[in-house]
Coordinates of C-alpha atoms in Angstrom, one line a residue:
Chain O
M1 CA 66.9 263.2 79.0
S2 CA 69.0 260.8 81.1
L3 CA 67.3 259.0 83.9
H4 CA 68.7 258.3 87.3
A5 CA 66.9 256.0 89.7
Y6 CA 67.3 254.6 93.1
M7 CA 64.5 252.1 94.1
Q8 CA 63.7 250.1 97.1
L9 CA 60.8 247.6 97.4
K10 CA 60.3 244.8 99.9
R11 CA 57.8 242.1 99.0
G12 CA 57.9 239.0 101.2
P13 CA 61.3 237.5 100.9
F14 CA 62.1 239.5 97.8
C15 CA 63.9 242.8 98.2
L16 CA 64.6 245.2 95.4
D17 CA 67.4 247.6 96.1
A18 CA 68.7 249.0 92.8
E19 CA 70.5 252.1 91.7
F20 CA 71.2 252.9 88.1
A21 CA 71.5 255.5 85.5
L22 CA 70.3 255.2 81.9
P23 CA 71.8 256.9 78.9
D24 CA 69.6 259.3 77.1
S25 CA 69.6 257.4 73.9
G26 CA 69.8 253.8 72.6
I27 CA 68.4 250.6 74.0
T28 CA 69.2 249.6 77.6
V29 CA 68.6 246.0 78.3
L30 CA 67.7 244.8 81.8
F31 CA 69.2 241.4 82.1
G32 CA 69.2 238.8 84.8
P33 CA 67.8 235.4 85.8
S34 CA 64.1 235.1 86.4
G35 CA 63.1 236.4 89.9
S36 CA 65.9 238.9 89.8
G37 CA 63.5 241.8 89.9
K38 CA 63.6 243.0 86.3
T39 CA 59.9 243.4 85.8
T40 CA 59.4 244.9 89.3
L41 CA 62.1 247.5 88.5
M42 CA 60.5 248.3 85.2
R43 CA 57.1 248.7 87.0
C44 CA 58.8 251.1 89.4
L45 CA 60.0 253.2 86.5
A46 CA 56.5 253.2 85.1
G47 CA 54.9 254.2 88.4
L48 CA 52.9 251.0 88.7
E49 CA 54.5 250.0 92.0
L50 CA 52.8 252.2 94.5
E51 CA 54.7 250.8 97.5
A52 CA 58.2 251.4 96.0
K53 CA 60.4 253.9 97.8
G54 CA 63.2 255.9 96.3
Q55 CA 63.9 258.5 93.7
I56 CA 63.5 258.7 90.0
Q57 CA 64.8 261.7 88.2
Q58 CA 64.3 262.2 84.5
G59 CA 66.2 265.3 83.2
D60 CA 65.3 267.9 85.8
T61 CA 61.9 266.4 86.7
F62 CA 61.3 264.1 89.6
W63 CA 58.9 261.3 88.8
Q64 CA 59.3 260.1 92.4
D65 CA 61.1 261.3 95.5
S66 CA 59.8 259.5 98.5
S67 CA 61.7 261.7 100.9
R68 CA 59.7 264.7 99.7
G69 CA 56.4 262.8 99.1
I70 CA 56.6 263.2 95.4
F71 CA 55.0 260.5 93.3
L72 CA 53.9 261.2 89.7
P73 CA 51.2 258.7 88.7
C74 CA 51.9 256.5 85.8
W75 CA 49.5 258.2 83.4
Q76 CA 51.4 261.5 83.9
R77 CA 54.9 260.2 83.4
G78 CA 55.0 260.3 79.6
I79 CA 56.3 256.7 79.3
G80 CA 55.2 254.0 76.9
M81 CA 55.0 250.4 78.0
V82 CA 54.8 247.1 76.1
F83 CA 53.7 244.3 78.4
Q84 CA 54.8 240.7 78.1
D85 CA 51.4 239.5 76.9
A86 CA 50.5 242.7 74.9
Q87 CA 47.5 243.5 77.1
L88 CA 45.4 244.9 74.2
F89 CA 41.9 246.0 75.2
P90 CA 39.6 243.1 74.1
H91 CA 36.6 245.5 73.8
L92 CA 38.3 247.6 71.1
N93 CA 39.5 246.6 67.7
V94 CA 43.1 247.3 66.6
R95 CA 42.2 250.8 65.4
G96 CA 40.5 251.5 68.8
N97 CA 43.6 250.2 70.6
L98 CA 45.9 252.3 68.6
A99 CA 43.7 255.4 69.0
F100 CA 43.4 255.0 72.8
G101 CA 46.7 256.5 73.8
Y102 CA 47.0 258.6 70.6
Q103 CA 43.8 260.5 71.5
R104 CA 45.0 261.1 75.0
T105 CA 48.2 262.7 73.8
S106 CA 47.9 266.4 73.2
P107 CA 48.4 267.2 69.5
A108 CA 51.3 269.5 70.4
A109 CA 53.1 266.6 72.1
R110 CA 52.6 264.1 69.2
K111 CA 56.0 263.4 67.7
I112 CA 55.1 260.1 66.2
D113 CA 52.8 260.0 63.1
L114 CA 49.9 257.6 63.1
Q115 CA 50.1 256.5 59.5
H116 CA 53.9 256.2 59.7
T117 CA 53.6 253.9 62.7
I118 CA 50.9 251.8 61.0
D119 CA 53.2 251.4 58.0
L120 CA 56.3 250.8 60.0
L121 CA 54.7 247.9 61.8
D122 CA 52.6 246.7 58.9
L123 CA 49.3 247.1 60.7
A124 CA 47.1 248.4 57.9
P125 CA 45.5 245.0 57.1
L126 CA 44.7 244.4 60.8
L127 CA 43.0 247.7 61.8
A128 CA 39.4 246.2 61.9
H129 CA 40.4 243.0 63.7
R130 CA 39.7 242.4 67.3
P131 CA 42.6 241.3 69.6
P132 CA 41.4 237.6 69.9
Q133 CA 41.6 237.3 66.1
L134 CA 45.3 238.2 66.1
S135 CA 48.3 236.0 66.3
G136 CA 50.8 236.4 69.1
G137 CA 53.2 238.3 66.8
E138 CA 50.5 240.6 65.5
R139 CA 49.3 241.4 69.0
Q140 CA 52.8 242.4 70.1
R141 CA 53.2 244.6 67.0
V142 CA 49.9 246.3 67.9
A143 CA 51.0 246.7 71.5
I144 CA 54.3 248.3 70.4
A145 CA 52.5 250.7 68.0
R146 CA 49.9 251.6 70.6
A147 CA 52.7 252.5 73.1
L148 CA 54.7 254.5 70.4
L149 CA 51.6 256.5 69.5
T150 CA 51.6 258.3 72.9
S151 CA 55.0 259.8 71.8
P152 CA 56.7 258.6 75.0
S153 CA 59.9 260.1 76.3
L154 CA 60.9 256.6 77.3
L155 CA 59.7 253.2 76.0
L156 CA 59.6 250.3 78.4
L157 CA 59.4 246.8 76.9
D158 CA 58.9 243.9 79.3
E159 CA 60.0 240.7 77.4
P160 CA 57.9 241.7 74.4
L161 CA 59.0 238.6 72.5
A162 CA 59.0 236.0 75.3
A163 CA 55.7 234.5 74.5
L164 CA 56.6 234.1 70.8
D165 CA 58.2 231.2 69.0
Q166 CA 61.5 231.7 67.1
A167 CA 59.9 232.5 63.8
R168 CA 57.6 235.2 65.3
K169 CA 60.6 236.6 67.1
Q170 CA 62.5 237.0 63.9
E171 CA 59.5 238.8 62.5
I172 CA 59.5 241.4 65.2
L173 CA 63.2 241.9 66.0
P174 CA 63.9 243.8 62.8
Y175 CA 61.0 246.2 63.6
L176 CA 62.5 246.9 67.0
A177 CA 65.9 247.6 65.6
Q178 CA 64.4 249.8 62.9
L179 CA 62.3 251.7 65.4
Q180 CA 65.3 252.6 67.5
Q181 CA 67.2 253.9 64.4
Q182 CA 64.2 255.9 63.0
L183 CA 62.7 257.4 66.0
D184 CA 65.7 258.0 68.3
L185 CA 63.6 257.0 71.3
P186 CA 65.4 255.7 74.4
M187 CA 64.2 252.3 75.4
V188 CA 64.5 250.0 78.4
Y189 CA 64.1 246.3 77.3
I190 CA 63.8 243.3 79.5
T191 CA 64.8 239.9 78.2
H192 CA 66.6 236.8 79.2
A193 CA 67.2 235.7 75.7
M194 CA 70.9 236.3 74.8
D195 CA 70.2 236.7 71.1
E196 CA 67.9 239.7 71.8
V197 CA 70.5 241.2 74.1
S198 CA 73.3 241.0 71.6
R199 CA 71.2 242.2 68.8
L200 CA 69.5 245.1 70.4
A201 CA 71.3 246.4 73.4
D202 CA 73.6 249.4 73.5
Y203 CA 73.7 249.5 77.3
L204 CA 73.3 246.6 79.7
V205 CA 72.1 246.6 83.3
L206 CA 72.6 243.3 85.1
L207 CA 70.3 242.4 87.9
N208 CA 70.6 239.6 90.4
E209 CA 68.4 239.1 93.5
G210 CA 67.1 242.6 93.3
K211 CA 70.5 244.3 93.1
V212 CA 72.3 245.8 90.2
Q213 CA 75.4 243.7 89.7
A214 CA 76.9 245.6 86.8
Q215 CA 76.0 248.2 84.2
G216 CA 77.8 249.7 81.2
E217 CA 78.2 249.5 77.5
L218 CA 77.1 246.2 75.9
S219 CA 80.4 244.9 74.7
A220 CA 82.3 245.9 77.8
T221 CA 79.7 244.4 80.2
L222 CA 79.1 241.3 78.2
S223 CA 82.8 240.4 78.2
R224 CA 83.6 241.2 81.8
P225 CA 85.3 238.0 82.9
D226 CA 84.5 238.8 86.5
L227 CA 80.8 238.1 85.8
P228 CA 80.9 234.6 84.3
S229 CA 78.3 233.2 86.6
I230 CA 75.5 235.3 85.1
F231 CA 76.3 234.6 81.4
D232 CA 77.8 231.2 82.0
E233 CA 77.6 229.5 78.6
E234 CA 76.7 232.8 77.0
L235 CA 79.8 234.8 77.9
S236 CA 80.9 236.5 74.7
V237 CA 82.2 239.6 72.9
I238 CA 80.4 241.7 70.4
L239 CA 82.3 243.2 67.5
E240 CA 81.2 245.9 65.2
T241 CA 82.3 244.9 61.7
E242 CA 82.2 246.2 58.2
R243 CA 81.9 244.0 55.1
L244 CA 85.1 244.4 53.0
S245 CA 84.6 242.0 50.2
T246 CA 82.8 238.9 49.1
D247 CA 84.3 235.6 47.7
T248 CA 81.6 234.7 45.2
H249 CA 83.2 231.3 44.5
Y250 CA 83.1 230.0 48.1
K251 CA 80.2 232.3 49.1
L252 CA 82.2 233.9 52.0
A253 CA 82.1 237.5 53.2
R254 CA 85.2 239.2 54.6
L255 CA 84.3 241.3 57.6
G256 CA 86.8 243.8 59.0
F257 CA 86.9 244.9 62.6
R258 CA 89.2 247.0 64.6
G259 CA 92.3 244.8 64.8
G260 CA 91.5 242.1 62.3
E261 CA 89.3 240.3 59.8
L262 CA 86.8 237.5 59.9
L263 CA 85.5 235.2 57.2
V264 CA 81.9 234.2 57.5
P265 CA 79.3 232.5 55.2
D266 CA 77.9 235.3 53.0
V267 CA 74.3 236.3 53.7
P268 CA 72.4 239.1 52.0
Q269 CA 72.2 242.2 54.2
Q270 CA 71.4 245.9 54.0
G271 CA 74.4 248.2 54.2
T272 CA 77.9 247.1 55.1
K273 CA 77.8 247.3 58.9
R274 CA 77.1 244.2 60.8
R275 CA 77.3 243.3 64.5
V276 CA 78.8 239.9 65.2
R277 CA 79.0 237.9 68.4
I278 CA 81.7 235.4 69.4
L279 CA 81.1 233.1 72.4
A280 CA 84.0 232.5 74.7
R281 CA 83.4 228.7 74.5
D282 CA 83.8 228.9 70.7
V283 CA 87.3 230.2 70.9
S284 CA 90.2 227.8 71.4
L285 CA 93.9 228.6 71.6
A286 CA 97.0 227.3 69.9
C287 CA 100.6 228.2 70.4
S288 CA 101.5 228.0 66.8
A289 CA 99.8 228.8 63.5
H290 CA 97.9 225.8 62.2
S291 CA 97.0 225.6 58.6
D292 CA 96.0 221.9 58.6
I293 CA 92.7 222.7 60.4
S294 CA 89.2 223.3 59.1
I295 CA 88.7 226.4 61.3
L296 CA 88.6 229.5 59.0
N297 CA 89.2 232.2 61.5
R298 CA 92.7 232.0 63.2
L299 CA 93.9 235.3 64.6
P300 CA 97.2 236.2 66.3
A301 CA 96.5 237.5 69.8
T302 CA 98.2 238.5 73.0
V303 CA 97.0 237.2 76.4
R304 CA 95.9 240.1 78.5
S305 CA 94.6 238.3 81.6
I306 CA 93.4 235.0 83.0
S307 CA 90.4 234.6 85.3
P308 CA 88.3 231.8 86.7
A309 CA 85.2 230.6 84.9
S310 CA 82.0 229.3 86.4
H311 CA 83.1 225.7 86.3
P312 CA 86.4 225.0 88.1
A313 CA 87.7 223.0 85.2
H314 CA 87.6 226.1 83.0
V315 CA 89.5 229.4 82.8
L316 CA 88.6 232.5 80.9
I317 CA 91.4 234.1 78.8
S318 CA 91.1 237.8 77.8
L319 CA 92.8 238.3 74.5
D320 CA 94.0 241.4 72.7
I321 CA 93.7 241.4 69.0
G322 CA 95.0 244.6 67.6
G323 CA 93.1 246.6 70.2
S324 CA 89.9 244.5 70.2
L325 CA 89.0 242.2 73.1
L326 CA 88.2 238.5 72.5
L327 CA 87.4 236.0 75.2
A328 CA 88.4 232.3 75.1
R329 CA 87.2 229.6 77.5
I330 CA 89.7 226.8 77.8
T331 CA 90.4 224.1 80.4
H332 CA 92.8 224.6 83.3
Y333 CA 94.5 221.5 82.0
S334 CA 95.2 223.1 78.6
L335 CA 96.3 226.3 80.2
D336 CA 99.1 224.5 82.2
K337 CA 100.0 222.2 79.3
L338 CA 100.4 225.0 76.8
G339 CA 102.1 227.3 79.5
I340 CA 99.9 230.2 78.7
A341 CA 100.4 233.3 80.9
P342 CA 99.6 237.0 80.6
G343 CA 101.7 238.4 77.7
S344 CA 101.9 235.1 75.8
Q345 CA 101.6 235.3 72.0
V346 CA 98.9 232.8 70.9
W347 CA 96.6 232.0 68.0
A348 CA 92.9 232.3 68.7
Q349 CA 90.9 229.8 66.7
I350 CA 87.3 230.9 66.3
K351 CA 84.9 228.0 65.7
S352 CA 81.8 230.1 64.9
V353 CA 80.8 233.6 64.5
A354 CA 77.1 234.7 65.0
L355 CA 75.9 237.4 62.7
L356 CA 73.4 239.6 64.5
Chain A
M1 CA -8.9 240.6 79.6
L2 CA -9.8 239.7 83.2
L3 CA -7.5 242.1 84.9
G4 CA -9.2 245.0 86.7
A5 CA -8.0 248.6 87.1
D6 CA -6.4 247.8 90.5
D7 CA -4.5 245.0 88.9
W8 CA -3.1 247.3 86.3
S9 CA -2.3 249.9 88.9
A10 CA -0.4 247.2 90.9
I11 CA 1.5 246.2 87.7
G12 CA 2.4 249.8 86.9
L13 CA 3.6 250.4 90.5
T14 CA 5.7 247.2 90.5
F15 CA 7.5 248.2 87.3
K16 CA 8.1 251.8 88.6
L17 CA 9.5 250.4 91.8
A18 CA 11.7 247.9 90.0
S19 CA 13.0 250.5 87.5
L20 CA 13.9 253.0 90.2
T21 CA 15.4 250.4 92.4
T22 CA 17.6 249.1 89.6
A23 CA 18.7 252.5 88.4
L24 CA 19.6 253.7 91.9
L25 CA 21.3 250.5 92.8
L26 CA 23.5 250.5 89.7
L27 CA 24.5 254.1 90.4
L28 CA 25.4 253.5 94.1
G29 CA 26.3 249.8 93.8
T30 CA 28.9 250.1 91.1
P31 CA 31.4 252.2 93.2
L32 CA 30.6 250.0 96.2
A33 CA 31.3 246.8 94.2
W34 CA 34.5 248.3 92.9
W35 CA 35.7 249.1 96.4
L36 CA 34.8 245.7 97.6
S37 CA 36.6 244.1 94.7
R38 CA 39.8 246.0 95.4
S39 CA 40.0 246.8 99.1
Q40 CA 42.4 244.6 101.2
H41 CA 41.1 246.2 104.4
W42 CA 39.3 243.9 107.0
F43 CA 36.5 246.4 107.1
S44 CA 35.6 245.7 103.5
K45 CA 35.0 242.0 104.5
V46 CA 32.5 243.2 107.1
I47 CA 30.7 245.4 104.5
G48 CA 30.8 242.5 102.1
A49 CA 29.0 240.3 104.6
V50 CA 26.5 242.9 105.4
V51 CA 25.7 243.5 101.7
T52 CA 25.1 239.8 101.3
L53 CA 22.9 239.4 104.3
P54 CA 19.6 240.0 102.4
L55 CA 20.4 236.9 100.4
V56 CA 20.1 234.6 103.3
L57 CA 17.9 236.5 105.8
P58 CA 14.1 236.0 105.7
P59 CA 12.6 239.2 104.1
T60 CA 10.4 239.6 107.1
V61 CA 13.4 240.0 109.4
L62 CA 14.8 242.7 107.2
G63 CA 11.4 244.3 106.9
F64 CA 10.9 244.2 110.7
Y65 CA 14.2 245.9 111.5
L66 CA 13.6 248.5 108.8
L67 CA 10.1 249.2 110.2
V68 CA 11.6 249.7 113.7
A69 CA 14.5 251.9 112.4
L70 CA 12.3 254.0 110.2
G71 CA 9.4 254.3 112.6
S72 CA 8.8 257.5 114.7
Q73 CA 10.9 256.1 117.6
G74 CA 13.7 254.7 115.4
P75 CA 16.9 256.6 114.7
L76 CA 16.3 256.8 110.9
G77 CA 12.7 257.8 111.5
Q78 CA 13.9 260.7 113.7
L79 CA 16.3 261.7 110.9
T80 CA 13.7 261.7 108.2
I81 CA 11.4 263.7 110.4
A82 CA 14.2 266.2 111.1
L83 CA 14.9 266.4 107.4
G84 CA 11.3 267.2 106.7
W85 CA 10.6 264.0 104.7
G86 CA 8.1 262.7 107.2
L87 CA 7.9 259.0 108.1
L88 CA 8.9 256.5 105.4
P89 CA 7.1 253.3 106.3
F90 CA 3.9 252.7 104.3
S91 CA 5.0 255.2 101.6
F92 CA 6.5 254.6 98.2
S93 CA 9.9 256.1 99.3
G94 CA 10.0 253.7 102.2
L95 CA 9.2 250.8 99.8
L96 CA 12.0 252.0 97.5
L97 CA 14.5 252.1 100.3
A98 CA 13.5 248.6 101.5
S99 CA 13.7 247.3 97.9
M100 CA 17.2 248.7 97.4
L101 CA 18.4 247.0 100.6
Y102 CA 16.7 243.8 99.7
S103 CA 18.1 243.6 96.1
L104 CA 21.5 245.0 97.0
P105 CA 23.3 241.6 96.7
F106 CA 21.9 241.0 93.3
T107 CA 23.6 244.2 92.1
I108 CA 26.8 243.9 94.0
Q109 CA 27.7 240.3 93.5
P110 CA 27.8 240.1 89.7
L111 CA 29.6 243.5 89.5
Q112 CA 32.2 242.6 92.2
Q113 CA 32.9 239.3 90.4
A114 CA 33.2 241.0 87.1
F115 CA 35.6 243.6 88.5
Q116 CA 37.7 240.9 90.2
A117 CA 37.9 238.9 87.0
I118 CA 39.1 241.9 85.0
G119 CA 42.1 242.3 87.3
N120 CA 44.5 245.1 87.4
T121 CA 46.4 244.7 84.1
P122 CA 44.0 246.4 81.7
L123 CA 43.8 249.3 84.1
E124 CA 47.6 249.5 84.2
A125 CA 47.8 249.3 80.5
A126 CA 45.3 252.2 80.3
A127 CA 47.5 254.2 82.8
T128 CA 50.6 253.7 80.5
L129 CA 48.4 255.1 77.7
R130 CA 47.8 258.4 79.6
A131 CA 44.3 257.6 80.9
S132 CA 43.5 259.0 84.3
P133 CA 41.8 256.7 86.8
L134 CA 38.3 258.2 86.2
D135 CA 38.8 258.0 82.4
T136 CA 39.9 254.3 82.8
F137 CA 36.8 253.6 84.9
F138 CA 34.5 254.7 82.1
T139 CA 36.4 253.7 79.0
V140 CA 38.1 250.4 80.1
L141 CA 36.6 249.0 83.3
L142 CA 32.9 249.5 82.6
P143 CA 33.0 248.2 79.0
L144 CA 35.0 245.1 80.1
A145 CA 32.4 244.6 82.9
K146 CA 29.5 244.7 80.5
P147 CA 28.4 241.1 81.1
G148 CA 28.4 241.7 84.8
L149 CA 26.5 244.9 84.4
I150 CA 23.8 243.2 82.3
T151 CA 23.5 240.4 84.9
A152 CA 23.3 242.9 87.7
T153 CA 20.6 244.9 85.9
V154 CA 18.4 241.9 85.0
M155 CA 18.7 240.2 88.3
T156 CA 18.1 243.3 90.4
F157 CA 15.0 244.2 88.3
A158 CA 13.5 240.7 88.3
H159 CA 14.2 240.2 91.9
T160 CA 12.5 243.5 92.9
V161 CA 9.5 242.6 90.8
G162 CA 9.2 239.3 92.7
E163 CA 9.6 240.5 96.3
F164 CA 6.8 240.1 98.8
G165 CA 7.8 239.9 102.5
V166 CA 9.7 243.1 102.7
V167 CA 6.9 244.9 100.8
L168 CA 4.3 243.7 103.2
M169 CA 6.3 244.7 106.3
I170 CA 7.4 248.1 105.2
G171 CA 4.9 249.1 102.5
G172 CA 1.7 247.6 103.7
N173 CA -1.0 247.2 101.2
I174 CA -2.1 250.7 100.0
P175 CA -3.6 250.7 96.5
G176 CA -1.6 252.9 94.0
K177 CA 1.0 253.6 96.6
T178 CA 2.5 250.4 97.9
R179 CA 0.4 247.6 96.6
V180 CA 2.6 245.7 94.1
I181 CA 1.8 242.6 92.0
S182 CA 2.8 240.0 94.6
V183 CA 0.6 241.7 97.2
Q184 CA -2.3 242.1 94.8
L185 CA -2.0 238.4 93.9
Y186 CA -2.1 237.5 97.6
D187 CA -5.3 239.6 98.0
H188 CA -6.9 237.8 95.1
V189 CA -6.2 234.4 96.6
E190 CA -7.5 235.5 100.0
A191 CA -10.7 236.7 98.3
L192 CA -10.8 233.4 96.3
E193 CA -10.7 235.3 93.0
Y194 CA -8.7 232.5 91.3
T195 CA -9.2 233.7 87.7
Q196 CA -7.4 237.1 88.4
A197 CA -4.8 235.3 90.5
H198 CA -4.1 233.0 87.6
W199 CA -3.6 235.9 85.2
L200 CA -1.2 237.7 87.6
A201 CA 0.7 234.6 88.6
G202 CA 0.9 233.3 85.0
G203 CA 2.2 236.7 83.9
M204 CA 4.8 236.8 86.6
L205 CA 5.9 233.3 85.7
L206 CA 6.2 234.2 82.0
F207 CA 8.0 237.4 82.8
S208 CA 10.6 235.8 85.0
F209 CA 11.2 232.9 82.6
T210 CA 11.6 235.2 79.7
V211 CA 14.1 237.4 81.6
L212 CA 16.2 234.5 82.7
L213 CA 16.2 232.9 79.3
G214 CA 17.2 236.2 77.8
L215 CA 20.1 236.5 80.3
Q216 CA 21.3 232.9 79.5
L217 CA 21.3 233.7 75.8
L218 CA 23.2 237.0 76.3
Q219 CA 25.8 235.3 78.5
K220 CA 26.3 232.5 76.0
R221 CA 26.9 235.1 73.3
G222 CA 29.3 236.9 75.6
V223 CA 31.3 233.7 76.1
A224 CA 31.4 233.0 72.4
R225 CA 32.8 236.4 71.5

């Protein structure tokens, strides 16, 4: 479907002025500090901001084109939306909430099966409950199912997990990842939690003060050393890995990625593919191979480039490991002391690897 | 039973008037309350104040202006004559119109407050679920505003039953046509028929108390749910 949007909205001192294109599949994450306009931008896409000016084109239909006076109201856009606080209807039970949008979707347009969705999100025991009786996690699952059952062409999720504690989050995240794989439904997802970004995103749109600062593939955008101020401590790379073997004695798994291998504590998982994330601050550099050190993952690398970090004491080093990119954050002092320059051969010592 | 035929006629007329007033006000007042709860325009504040006027104005003042406006020399009187409806003062229709104006704030205020408390988010959620604005009004807004609707219905009905000043000014005291309970009670007291007055007054007291008690219980249940 591919969606292209150019949106402008002035509200008091805040000014949204964003242009972006979304891929026609996968999960796009809108990321940025609070107040950067993520929710406003999503509401523009949904057609809930009546004062927004600009253009939204989905495939060959225009949802909005202010220059021609076109504005398709929200209920005719064919989107699904999950609000931050679920917004279930308190006068209906779970079944009634699920049926609300389903009944208003013409049978011919229904691509998503009612029973399948109930099973997928484990809602069968909740159907007769009223929203106030549900926990936060259950409410969000109902809200996600309710939106899905309208068979939307685009699913918008506004920080669906923000109001939940870590345990509830872990309960819903797998559902979301599973949904994306099973239903092949493009999603736009707002969050400022880095673990959700790195786990779910395929594509990243960075917003700051109402403007799009960068957009692109997750790994490429996340590791752009010219954007350190946004990610700051969270600046990282994402590697797609495959489990090669397991050391049953030490309980370690050997994960292969393009250009090298990593050893990580073995955890049970489905399939062999696994996304891992390595923070720039968890990578240190050495000029020679150390074996008298507790760090497991030491990889030979070539320095590609050096750029400033958000704190003047630090620098960011982009490393090439057999074709994969790795970022290391070290101090300026160490840079000079070790004499690291573009082209240097170094050893990257990876203190920790997060399995996603 | 010490109530005479004219007492029963007054009771019947009162309840007919109150039922019609309540039904018509809910029908016309709901969209008006909705508009007042959402409009940012300065003119809506003016209308909001006008709608609330009967709450603070002596009923006789309202009745007097209505009498003048609806009279044969008044603009509304000329209109009703031109429309072939005749003159409204001292008729049941005139009384109904006056009752509706007098009880308007009792319909508008609970509804407007309910609509404001509901806010926009449930309506936006409905829009993302393919519901048109009219659909949303009936399937989301009105069910959520149910406590407000109940309060508006009960208060409008009870208030219409209890009105006196406006009735006297615009309706007069015509048996079977405009003579309602409160006027009938007044007549009894004037004629020193205290027994009948007691029956009517006691009945009104009991009715009003029961209605308000019922409302309290309903609202308490609404909060508990």
